[in-house]
Tab-separated table of C-alpha atoms in Angstrom:
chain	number	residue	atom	x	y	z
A	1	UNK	CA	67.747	131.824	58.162
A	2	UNK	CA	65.904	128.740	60.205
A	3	UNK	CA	65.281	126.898	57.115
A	4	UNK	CA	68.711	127.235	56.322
A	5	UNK	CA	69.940	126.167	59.812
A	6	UNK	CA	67.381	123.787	59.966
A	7	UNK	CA	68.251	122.231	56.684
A	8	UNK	CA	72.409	122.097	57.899
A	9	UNK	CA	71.348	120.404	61.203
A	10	UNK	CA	69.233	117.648	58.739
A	11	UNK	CA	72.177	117.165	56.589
A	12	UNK	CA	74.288	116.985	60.065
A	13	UNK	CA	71.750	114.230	60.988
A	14	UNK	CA	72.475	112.073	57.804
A	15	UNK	CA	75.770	112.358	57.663
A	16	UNK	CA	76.086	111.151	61.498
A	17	UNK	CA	73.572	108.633	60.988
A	18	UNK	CA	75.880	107.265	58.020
A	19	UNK	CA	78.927	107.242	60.257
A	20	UNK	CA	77.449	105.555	62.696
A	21	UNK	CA	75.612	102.987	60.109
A	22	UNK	CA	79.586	102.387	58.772
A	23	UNK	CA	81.357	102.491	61.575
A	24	UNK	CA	83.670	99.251	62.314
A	25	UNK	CA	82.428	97.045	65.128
A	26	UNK	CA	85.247	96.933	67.550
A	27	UNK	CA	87.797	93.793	67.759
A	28	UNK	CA	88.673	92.634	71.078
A	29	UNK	CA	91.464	90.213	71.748
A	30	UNK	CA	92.903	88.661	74.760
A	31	UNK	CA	96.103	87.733	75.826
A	32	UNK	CA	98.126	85.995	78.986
A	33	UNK	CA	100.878	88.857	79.910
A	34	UNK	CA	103.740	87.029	78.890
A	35	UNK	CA	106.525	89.208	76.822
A	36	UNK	CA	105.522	86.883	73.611
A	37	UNK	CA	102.390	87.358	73.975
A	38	UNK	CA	102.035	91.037	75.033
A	39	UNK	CA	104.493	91.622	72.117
A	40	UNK	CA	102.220	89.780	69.535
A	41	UNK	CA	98.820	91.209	70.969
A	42	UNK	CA	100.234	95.318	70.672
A	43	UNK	CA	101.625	94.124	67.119
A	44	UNK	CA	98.275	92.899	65.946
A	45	UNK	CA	96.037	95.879	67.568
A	46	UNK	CA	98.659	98.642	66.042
A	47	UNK	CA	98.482	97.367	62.831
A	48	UNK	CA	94.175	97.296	63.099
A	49	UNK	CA	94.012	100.839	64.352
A	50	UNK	CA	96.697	102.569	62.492
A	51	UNK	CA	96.318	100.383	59.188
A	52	UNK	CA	92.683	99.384	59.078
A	53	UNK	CA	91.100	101.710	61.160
A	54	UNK	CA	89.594	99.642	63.498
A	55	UNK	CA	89.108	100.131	67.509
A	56	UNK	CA	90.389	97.771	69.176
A	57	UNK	CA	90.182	96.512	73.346
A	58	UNK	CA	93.447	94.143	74.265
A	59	UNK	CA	92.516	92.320	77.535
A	60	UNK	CA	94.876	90.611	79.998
A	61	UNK	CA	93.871	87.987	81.835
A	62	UNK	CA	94.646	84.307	82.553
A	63	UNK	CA	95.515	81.491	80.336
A	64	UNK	CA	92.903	79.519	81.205
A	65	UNK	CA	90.523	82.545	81.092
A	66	UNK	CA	91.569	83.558	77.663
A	67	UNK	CA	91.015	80.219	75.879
A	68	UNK	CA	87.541	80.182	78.097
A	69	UNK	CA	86.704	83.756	76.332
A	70	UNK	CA	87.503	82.915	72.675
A	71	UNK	CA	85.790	79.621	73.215
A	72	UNK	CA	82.449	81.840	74.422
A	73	UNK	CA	83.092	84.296	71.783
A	74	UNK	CA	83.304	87.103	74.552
A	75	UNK	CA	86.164	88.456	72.646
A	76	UNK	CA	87.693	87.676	69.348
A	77	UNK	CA	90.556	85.998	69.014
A	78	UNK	CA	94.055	85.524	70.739
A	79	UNK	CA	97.384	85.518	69.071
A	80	UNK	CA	99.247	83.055	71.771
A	81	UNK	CA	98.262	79.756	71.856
A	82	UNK	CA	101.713	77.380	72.787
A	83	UNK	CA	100.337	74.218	70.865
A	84	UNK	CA	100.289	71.377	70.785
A	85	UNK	CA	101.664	70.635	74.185
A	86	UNK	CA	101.413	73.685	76.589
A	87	UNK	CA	97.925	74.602	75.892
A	88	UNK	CA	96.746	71.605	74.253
A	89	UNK	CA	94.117	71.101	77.383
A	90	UNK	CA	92.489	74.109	76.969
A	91	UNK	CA	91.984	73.869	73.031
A	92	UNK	CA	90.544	69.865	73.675
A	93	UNK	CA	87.784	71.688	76.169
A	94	UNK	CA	86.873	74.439	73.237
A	95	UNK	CA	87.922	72.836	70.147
A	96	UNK	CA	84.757	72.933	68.603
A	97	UNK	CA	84.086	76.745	69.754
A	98	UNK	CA	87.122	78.511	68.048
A	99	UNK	CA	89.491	77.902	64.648
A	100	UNK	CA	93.141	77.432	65.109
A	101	UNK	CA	94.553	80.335	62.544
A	102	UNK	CA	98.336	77.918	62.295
A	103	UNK	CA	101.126	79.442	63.511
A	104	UNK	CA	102.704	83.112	63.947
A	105	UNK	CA	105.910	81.845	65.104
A	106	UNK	CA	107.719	78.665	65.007
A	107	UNK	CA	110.941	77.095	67.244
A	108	UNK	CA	109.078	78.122	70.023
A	109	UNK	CA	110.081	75.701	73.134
A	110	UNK	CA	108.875	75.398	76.927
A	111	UNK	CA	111.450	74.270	79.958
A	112	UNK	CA	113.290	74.842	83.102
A	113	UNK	CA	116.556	76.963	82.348
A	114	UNK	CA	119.357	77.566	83.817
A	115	UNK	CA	122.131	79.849	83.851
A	116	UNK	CA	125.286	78.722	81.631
A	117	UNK	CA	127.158	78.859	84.562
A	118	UNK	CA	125.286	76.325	86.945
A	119	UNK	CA	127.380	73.073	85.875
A	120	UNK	CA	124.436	70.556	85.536
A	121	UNK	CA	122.882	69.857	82.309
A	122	UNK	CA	119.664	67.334	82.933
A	123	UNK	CA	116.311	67.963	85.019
A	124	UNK	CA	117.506	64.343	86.409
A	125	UNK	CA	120.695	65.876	88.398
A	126	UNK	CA	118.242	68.426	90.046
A	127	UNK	CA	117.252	66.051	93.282
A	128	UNK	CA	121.210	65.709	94.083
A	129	UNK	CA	121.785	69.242	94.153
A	130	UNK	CA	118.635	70.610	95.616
A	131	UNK	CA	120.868	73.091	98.302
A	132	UNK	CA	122.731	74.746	95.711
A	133	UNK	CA	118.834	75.955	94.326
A	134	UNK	CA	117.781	76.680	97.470
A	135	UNK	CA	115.255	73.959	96.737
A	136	UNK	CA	112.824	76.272	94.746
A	137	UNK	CA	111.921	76.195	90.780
A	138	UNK	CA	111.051	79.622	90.198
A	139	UNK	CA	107.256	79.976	88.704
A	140	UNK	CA	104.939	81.875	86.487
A	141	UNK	CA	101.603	82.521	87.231
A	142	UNK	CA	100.010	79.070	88.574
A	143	UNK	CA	97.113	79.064	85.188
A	144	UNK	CA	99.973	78.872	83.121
A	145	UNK	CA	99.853	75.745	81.113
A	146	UNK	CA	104.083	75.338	81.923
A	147	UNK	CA	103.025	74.796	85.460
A	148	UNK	CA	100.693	72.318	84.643
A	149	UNK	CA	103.608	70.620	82.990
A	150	UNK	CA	106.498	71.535	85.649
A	151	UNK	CA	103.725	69.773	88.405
A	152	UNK	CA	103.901	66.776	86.483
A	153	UNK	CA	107.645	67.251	85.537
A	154	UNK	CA	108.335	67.249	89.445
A	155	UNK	CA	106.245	64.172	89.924
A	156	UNK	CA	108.337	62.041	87.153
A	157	UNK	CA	111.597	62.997	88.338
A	158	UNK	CA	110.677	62.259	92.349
A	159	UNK	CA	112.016	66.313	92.973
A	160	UNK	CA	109.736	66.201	96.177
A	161	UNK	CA	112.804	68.335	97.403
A	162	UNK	CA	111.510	71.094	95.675
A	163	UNK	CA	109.236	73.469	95.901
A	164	UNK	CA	107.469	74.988	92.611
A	165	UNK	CA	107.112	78.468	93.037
A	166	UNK	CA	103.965	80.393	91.678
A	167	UNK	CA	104.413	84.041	90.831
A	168	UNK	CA	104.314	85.757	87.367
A	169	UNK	CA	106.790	86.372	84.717
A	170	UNK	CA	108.216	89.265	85.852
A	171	UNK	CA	108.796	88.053	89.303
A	172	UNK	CA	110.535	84.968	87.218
A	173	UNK	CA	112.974	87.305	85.368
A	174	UNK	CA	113.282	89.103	88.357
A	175	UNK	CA	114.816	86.638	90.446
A	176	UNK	CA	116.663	85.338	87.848
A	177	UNK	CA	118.415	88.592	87.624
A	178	UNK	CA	118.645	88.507	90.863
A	179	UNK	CA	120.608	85.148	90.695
A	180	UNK	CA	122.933	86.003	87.711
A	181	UNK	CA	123.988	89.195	89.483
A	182	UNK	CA	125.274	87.055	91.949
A	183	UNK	CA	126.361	84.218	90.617
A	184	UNK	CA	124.011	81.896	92.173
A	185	UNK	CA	122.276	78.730	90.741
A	186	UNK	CA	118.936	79.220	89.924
A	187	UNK	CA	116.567	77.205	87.724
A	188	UNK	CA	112.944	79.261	86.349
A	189	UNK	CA	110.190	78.017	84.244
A	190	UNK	CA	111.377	79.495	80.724
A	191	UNK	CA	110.203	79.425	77.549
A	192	UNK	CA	111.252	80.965	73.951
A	193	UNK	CA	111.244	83.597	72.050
A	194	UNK	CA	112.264	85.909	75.156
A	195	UNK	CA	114.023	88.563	75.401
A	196	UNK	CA	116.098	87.092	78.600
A	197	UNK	CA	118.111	84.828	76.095
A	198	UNK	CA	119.389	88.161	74.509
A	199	UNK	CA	120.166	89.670	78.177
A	200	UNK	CA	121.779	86.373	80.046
A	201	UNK	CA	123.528	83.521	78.959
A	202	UNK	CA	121.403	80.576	79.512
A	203	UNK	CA	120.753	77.383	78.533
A	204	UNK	CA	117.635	74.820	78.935
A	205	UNK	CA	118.169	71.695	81.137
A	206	UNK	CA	117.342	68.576	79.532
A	207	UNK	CA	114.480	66.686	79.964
A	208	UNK	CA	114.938	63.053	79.254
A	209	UNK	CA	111.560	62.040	79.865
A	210	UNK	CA	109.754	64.374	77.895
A	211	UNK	CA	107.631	65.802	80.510
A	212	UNK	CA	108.024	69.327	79.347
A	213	UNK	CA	107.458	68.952	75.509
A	214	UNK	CA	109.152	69.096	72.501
A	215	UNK	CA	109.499	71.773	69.936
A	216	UNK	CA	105.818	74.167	69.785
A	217	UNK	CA	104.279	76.780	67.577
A	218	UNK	CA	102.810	79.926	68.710
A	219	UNK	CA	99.291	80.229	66.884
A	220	UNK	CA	96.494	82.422	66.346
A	221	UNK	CA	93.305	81.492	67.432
A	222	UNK	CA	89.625	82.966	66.985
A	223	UNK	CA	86.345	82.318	67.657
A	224	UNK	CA	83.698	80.537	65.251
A	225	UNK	CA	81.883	83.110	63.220
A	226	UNK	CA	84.804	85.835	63.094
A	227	UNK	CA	85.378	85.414	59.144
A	228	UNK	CA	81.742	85.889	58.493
A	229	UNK	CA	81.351	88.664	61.004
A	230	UNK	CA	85.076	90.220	60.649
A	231	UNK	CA	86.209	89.024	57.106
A	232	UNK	CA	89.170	91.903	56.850
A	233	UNK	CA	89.798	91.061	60.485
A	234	UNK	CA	89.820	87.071	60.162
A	235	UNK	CA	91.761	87.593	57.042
A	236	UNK	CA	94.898	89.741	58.488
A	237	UNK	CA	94.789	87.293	61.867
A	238	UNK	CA	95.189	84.357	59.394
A	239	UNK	CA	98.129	86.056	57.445
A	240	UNK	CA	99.693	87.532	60.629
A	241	UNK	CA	103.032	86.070	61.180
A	242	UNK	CA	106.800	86.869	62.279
A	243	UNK	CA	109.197	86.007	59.696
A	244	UNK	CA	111.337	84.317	62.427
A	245	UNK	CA	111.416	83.862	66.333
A	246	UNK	CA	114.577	86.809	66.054
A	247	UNK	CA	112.263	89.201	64.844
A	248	UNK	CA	109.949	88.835	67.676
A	249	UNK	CA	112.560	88.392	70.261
A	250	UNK	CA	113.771	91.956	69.289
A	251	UNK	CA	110.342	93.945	69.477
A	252	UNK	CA	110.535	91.825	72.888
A	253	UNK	CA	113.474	93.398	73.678
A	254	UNK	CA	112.411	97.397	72.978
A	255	UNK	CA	109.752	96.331	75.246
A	256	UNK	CA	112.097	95.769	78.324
A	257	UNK	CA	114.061	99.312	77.465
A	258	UNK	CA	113.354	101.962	80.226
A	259	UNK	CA	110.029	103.544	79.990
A	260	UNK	CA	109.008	101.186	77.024
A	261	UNK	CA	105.831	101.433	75.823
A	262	UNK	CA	104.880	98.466	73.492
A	263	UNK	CA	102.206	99.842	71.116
A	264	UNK	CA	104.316	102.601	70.586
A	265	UNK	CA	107.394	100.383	69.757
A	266	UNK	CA	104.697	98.387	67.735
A	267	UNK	CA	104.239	101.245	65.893
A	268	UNK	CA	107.933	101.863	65.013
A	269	UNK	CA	107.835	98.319	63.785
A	270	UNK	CA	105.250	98.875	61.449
A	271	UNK	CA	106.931	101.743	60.370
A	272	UNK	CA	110.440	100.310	59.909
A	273	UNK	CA	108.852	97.169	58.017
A	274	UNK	CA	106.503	98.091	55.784
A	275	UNK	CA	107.135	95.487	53.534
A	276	UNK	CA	105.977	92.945	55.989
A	277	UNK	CA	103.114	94.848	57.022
A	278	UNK	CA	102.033	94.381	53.424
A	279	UNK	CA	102.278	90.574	53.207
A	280	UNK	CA	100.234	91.110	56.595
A	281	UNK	CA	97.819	93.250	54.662
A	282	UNK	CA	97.518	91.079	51.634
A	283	UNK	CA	98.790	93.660	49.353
């Protein structure tokens, strides 16, 4: 009877030992936690975990943060990078650290945005109605590479009756709600996909200087080494990509449902798409 127990706990041993000699390292990615971007980064880990059976750690932190981490090779990759204006900076100071994967989602655009009603239609008619905004351009979080762009924005159009207001993007679509519930003019740092285009009716104000950007791509980006360390990994990063800005603006939407969970409504993506999960997949 002890040889034969002590024969089962050697086999136990070896087959452990295998698991553990097999086992997937574990893929961490980073994100910034805009909708976009938390949308994207619960997309990409579903599909590792529930289709290639990899672990994987999502990590929210700060734009500048998250470019400083891939760069480092702290964590993996990211899958929202606004190039080439909004977060062009950071990807000059790490360029040669990490490989741009091209983009996940095209159309994608930065701004200031208003509410249809508010009757101006140009960043330049902002100074001459500075009372009716209570003199405030509502914020995201100040790391953000649109408030790097809205500083500058303020500086070319002489708003210096304005104050730029740092907060996050939740206290941005929060006071914007706050504003369309009561019909008051309002003006937020805004960008697209997002789900509040689907909820209000807005519009961007025009920028005839340019200071905000044109037209952007949302891209994946990972750290040098990750398709000789990570080949399946690199590989389904580099084929990762919404069919069109709609499709991501409505997983963006199920996000902002009551008690939303978004790797769960990841997973009901994956399941309600499996075709695209395939061309994600390579198969």
């Amino acid at each position: 009877m002890k040889r034969v127990l002590s024969l089962c706990l050697a086999l136990a041993l070896v087959v452990a030992s295998s698991v553990v000699a097999f086992a997937k390292d574990p893929v961490r990615i980073a994100y910034v936690e805009w909708d976009c971007a938390t949308t994207s980064t619960n997309m990409v880990k579903a599909v590792l975990e529930q289709e290639m059976g990899y672990e994987v750690e999502i990590l929210p932190v700060a734009a500048a943060a998250m470019w400083q981490a891939v760069g480092s090779g702290d964590v993996d990759g990211m899958v929202t990078a606004w190039l080439p204006v909004t977060h062009g900076d950071y990807l000059k100071k790490v360029g040669d650290k990490v490989e741009d994967l091209g983009p996940l989602s095209t159309g994608a655009k930065v701004g200031w945005v208003v509410p249809k009603y508010v009757t101006i239609n140009s960043i330049e008619e902002l100074k001459a109605n500075a009372d009716k905004f209570e003199g405030k351009i509502i914020g995201i979080d100040p790391g953000a590479g649109l408030m790097r762009m809205s500083e500058d924005t303020m500086k070319a159009y002489s708003l210096d009756n304005f104050e730029l207001v740092e907060g996050s993007g939740a206290t941005m679509t929060a006071a914007l709600s706050d504003a369309v519930k009561n019909n008051k003019w309002v003006v937020v740092t805004g960008w697209s996909p997002h789900w509040m285009f689907g909820r209000w009716q807005l519009k961007y104000l025009e920028d005839p200087k340019g200071t905000l950007g044109g037209s952007e791509t949302i891209n994946a980006v990972v750290r040098k080494g990750l398709k000789k360390d990570m080949p399946e990994v690199y590989a389904f990063l580099d084929r990762f990509a919404w069919d069109t800005p709609d499709q991501l603006q409505m997983v963006m939407a199920w996000n902002q449902e009551p008690g939303a969970d978004p790797y769960e409504n990841a997973k009901r993506f994956i399941k309600e798409n499996p075709e695209i999960v395939k061309k994600w997949l390579g198969k």
